[in-house]
Amino acid sequence: MEEKQSLNTIYVVNGTGQSIRLQIIIGAIGQTATTSITIGDTIGGTITTIVENFTGGVFDDVIGTNIGLDGKTLSIVSTITDTSVDTNLTELHITLKGGPRVKKYPLLSKTVEAQGNSASYICVIDFFKP
Amino acid sequence: MKKIIIIIFCFGLNISGFSQIVQDTTVKLNLLKAPSSPGSNLLGFASSDIDKPTDLSAFMASLQSSTGAFTQLPSNFAFEIVPYWLFKTKTDFTTKGLNSEKKSDIFKQTFALSFAIRNPDSTNADYKVSNTYGAIGFKFSLVRGKYDTKTNETLNKIRNLQNKINKGIRDDLNTLLNSDSTFKKLSKLRKNMLSKFGGDEELAGKDSTYKAVDDAINQLQKKILEKPNSAFDKINEIASPLILNRTGCSLDIAGGVSGEFINKRFDNSRVYNAGLWATFGHTGVRGGSTLFLIRYLYNPNKIFALDNAVNKKVSDISTLDFGGRYVYSNSDSRFTCSAEAIYRSVLSSSTISPSWRLIFNADYAIWQNQKLTFSFGRNFDGVVSKDGNLVAALGFLIGLGNNR
């Protein structure tokens, strides 16, 4: 499996008020992670912080609506450290729901060399109504 | 006279090997511990032969390989899964979540299922070549200690450093997203191209130009991660020797059962062997730890109550063994001690008597390389043993006293 730590893509939204839900799952079992999630408005130049210094392994929450997120950019930055004795794998699973399609993004992962090593991840998703 | 006695006493401390009967240290309490993968271990699979897939696609690939693309049962195959991780449920498996005290979290994070199938060949005398063997096992925890203070402090340091790294990356990312003209032009171009495909990303992804623009955007973003950061080395210094120690109570349950399918027929089977293990433990903050183990085995390969004699499986045998251990060891104290007891029995036979063993050890560090030691034990055969240089010194002093 190809290992990837960065993703930049588009999530198509519609013009409705339906909520968009973001789910992030961090692994593997026993790792330690810190994540920040922001939504940027490139036109207005404002950045809204959804969560900063999040140290858990599961994030599952509504981040906006289809119409509200159109034209905005979701940025996820996470650093995962290998604190597990059983594996050197670090990984990030991202799913978006609420738009026309449920999008489960290709796995971001990196197998570090040894316990104590870390890997950082960037995921940028542009919300776009064609 | 007193000085002479003290000198002789100190000399006596250095005499080693002046002991009574040496204790048998071959039988250890750890023998009663649950296997890491009960279902697989019941059929004799080594830990290195057990497949442990962590995602569904790897699991399906492994199954496909062992079953010849799902056309037959695997010949010899063992695997263990953690269902709540494999199916990506909303259970936190990072160190933050693994420190949870909620019973439901503890169960979901520790619940594992193991499966095994064996079609033996003639080299393995424990099984019949004409039969097929299958096993299923489980393990989970109901109670789990919390990370100790030192572990929590280290994890918090790691998280603070991770936050610093993230902040640096976010700053660089914001610069790229908002100020890099090439990046902004490529992003706009990608959106316009997607519009031409009616918003269908799959269709757009097949277009080579769209793909090239998308790749260029991703290459620019990827460069942010190539920037060196000394915080990674700082994290490595504190995280590489980290051991996630816990204090408090623990309760672990494990079990498994295997079946023997006669002449490889599913409608003609019997239980081959089974096991049930329970482990209770407590680790104190100041260095004391307690462990109790109970093990029930049905048709084990070796009979513990008969000094691990091979079970020829002429008739069904059930065994019940339990044991306990207390250890006190504190890096700030010169004194350490431990006590261990094991009881073993065969439930299904009145001709094999149960037996028990007790060992007590204590030592006190007088100087860096000088220890006062004492041990006392009763073996399974009823023989009492004493050992250690304190026993030798006391015996020597008592001799001096008698002479007076």
Coordinates of C-alpha atoms in Angstrom, one line a residue, chain A residues 1 4-12 21 23 25-36 38 42 47 52-53 55-58 60 71 73 75 77-83 89 91 93 101 103 115-124 126-128 130, chain B residues 54-55 57 82 85 88-98 109 155 158-160 162-163 165-167 169-170 173-174 177-178 183-184 187 190-192 194-195 198-202 210 214 217-218 221-222 224-225 232 235-237 239-244:
Chain A
M1 CA 0.0 0.0 0.0
K4 CA 0.9 9.2 1.7
Q5 CA 0.9 12.0 4.2
S6 CA -0.6 14.9 2.3
L7 CA -3.9 15.2 0.4
N8 CA -5.5 18.2 -1.3
T9 CA -8.9 17.6 -2.9
I10 CA -12.4 18.9 -3.5
Y11 CA -15.6 17.9 -1.8
V12 CA -18.7 18.8 -3.9
R21 CA -20.2 15.9 9.1
Q23 CA -15.2 12.1 10.8
I25 CA -10.1 8.3 13.0
I26 CA -6.4 8.2 14.1
G27 CA -4.3 5.0 14.4
A28 CA -2.8 2.6 14.7
I29 CA -3.6 1.2 18.2
G30 CA -1.5 2.8 20.9
Q31 CA -0.2 5.8 19.1
T32 CA -0.3 9.4 20.4
A33 CA -1.7 12.2 18.3
T34 CA -2.5 15.9 18.3
T35 CA -4.7 17.4 15.6
S36 CA -6.0 20.8 14.6
T38 CA -9.7 24.9 10.8
T42 CA -10.1 32.4 1.1
I47 CA -10.0 31.3 9.5
E52 CA -7.0 23.0 18.1
N53 CA -4.7 20.8 20.1
T55 CA -5.5 14.9 21.5
G56 CA -8.1 12.2 21.0
G57 CA -8.3 9.5 18.3
V58 CA -11.8 10.1 17.1
D60 CA -17.0 13.1 14.6
G71 CA -16.2 28.3 -1.2
T73 CA -11.5 25.3 2.7
S75 CA -7.6 22.2 6.7
V77 CA -3.1 19.1 10.4
S78 CA -2.1 16.1 12.6
T79 CA 1.1 14.8 14.1
I80 CA 1.1 11.2 15.2
T81 CA 3.9 9.7 17.3
D82 CA 4.6 6.0 17.6
T83 CA 4.1 5.2 21.2
L89 CA 2.2 2.3 11.7
E91 CA -2.6 6.5 10.0
H93 CA -8.9 8.0 8.2
R101 CA -21.8 11.9 -1.9
K103 CA -16.6 10.6 0.6
Q115 CA 9.1 3.8 18.4
G116 CA 9.4 7.4 19.2
N117 CA 9.4 8.6 15.6
S118 CA 6.6 10.9 14.4
A119 CA 4.7 11.6 11.2
S120 CA 2.8 14.7 10.3
Y121 CA -0.2 14.8 8.0
I122 CA -1.9 17.6 6.0
C123 CA -5.4 17.3 4.5
V124 CA -6.9 20.2 2.7
D126 CA -12.1 22.7 -0.8
F127 CA -15.9 22.8 -0.5
F128 CA -17.2 23.6 -4.0
P130 CA -20.2 23.4 -9.3
Chain B
T54 CA -5.6 -4.1 11.1
D55 CA -7.7 -3.0 8.2
S57 CA -8.7 -4.7 2.9
V82 CA -9.8 -6.5 17.2
W85 CA -10.6 -1.3 15.4
K88 CA -13.4 1.6 12.3
T89 CA -16.0 2.2 14.9
K90 CA -16.0 5.4 16.9
T91 CA -13.7 4.0 19.5
D92 CA -10.6 5.9 20.4
F93 CA -7.5 3.7 20.2
T94 CA -4.9 6.4 20.8
T95 CA -3.2 6.8 24.2
K96 CA -5.9 9.3 25.1
G97 CA -8.6 6.8 24.6
L98 CA -6.6 3.9 26.1
Q109 CA -10.4 -1.5 23.2
L155 CA 2.5 11.9 27.0
I158 CA 4.8 14.7 23.5
R159 CA 1.4 16.4 22.8
N160 CA 2.8 19.8 23.5
Q162 CA 3.2 17.9 18.5
N163 CA 1.1 21.0 18.9
I165 CA 4.9 21.1 15.0
N166 CA 1.2 21.5 13.9
K167 CA 1.4 25.2 14.5
I169 CA 2.8 23.5 9.5
R170 CA -0.5 25.5 9.8
L173 CA -0.1 26.0 4.9
N174 CA -1.9 29.3 5.3
L177 CA -3.3 28.7 0.5
N178 CA -3.7 32.5 0.8
F183 CA -1.1 27.5 -6.0
K184 CA -4.2 29.8 -6.0
S187 CA -6.8 25.6 -7.3
R190 CA -9.1 22.6 -10.9
K191 CA -12.5 23.9 -9.8
N192 CA -13.3 25.3 -13.2
L194 CA -14.5 20.1 -12.3
S195 CA -17.5 22.3 -13.2
G198 CA -20.6 18.5 -14.0
G199 CA -19.0 18.1 -10.6
D200 CA -18.4 14.4 -11.2
E201 CA -15.0 13.9 -9.6
E202 CA -14.6 10.3 -10.8
Y210 CA -7.4 17.5 -14.6
D214 CA -4.5 17.9 -9.2
I217 CA -1.4 21.1 -6.4
N218 CA -0.6 18.1 -4.2
Q221 CA 1.4 21.1 -0.6
K222 CA 3.5 18.1 0.1
I224 CA 5.5 21.8 3.5
L225 CA 6.1 18.4 5.2
F232 CA 10.6 15.8 16.0
I235 CA 9.7 14.0 20.7
N236 CA 11.9 11.1 19.8
E237 CA 14.1 11.6 22.8
A239 CA 9.0 8.9 23.3
S240 CA 11.4 6.2 22.3
P241 CA 12.1 4.9 25.8
L242 CA 8.5 5.4 26.9
I243 CA 6.8 2.5 28.6
L244 CA 3.1 2.9 29.2

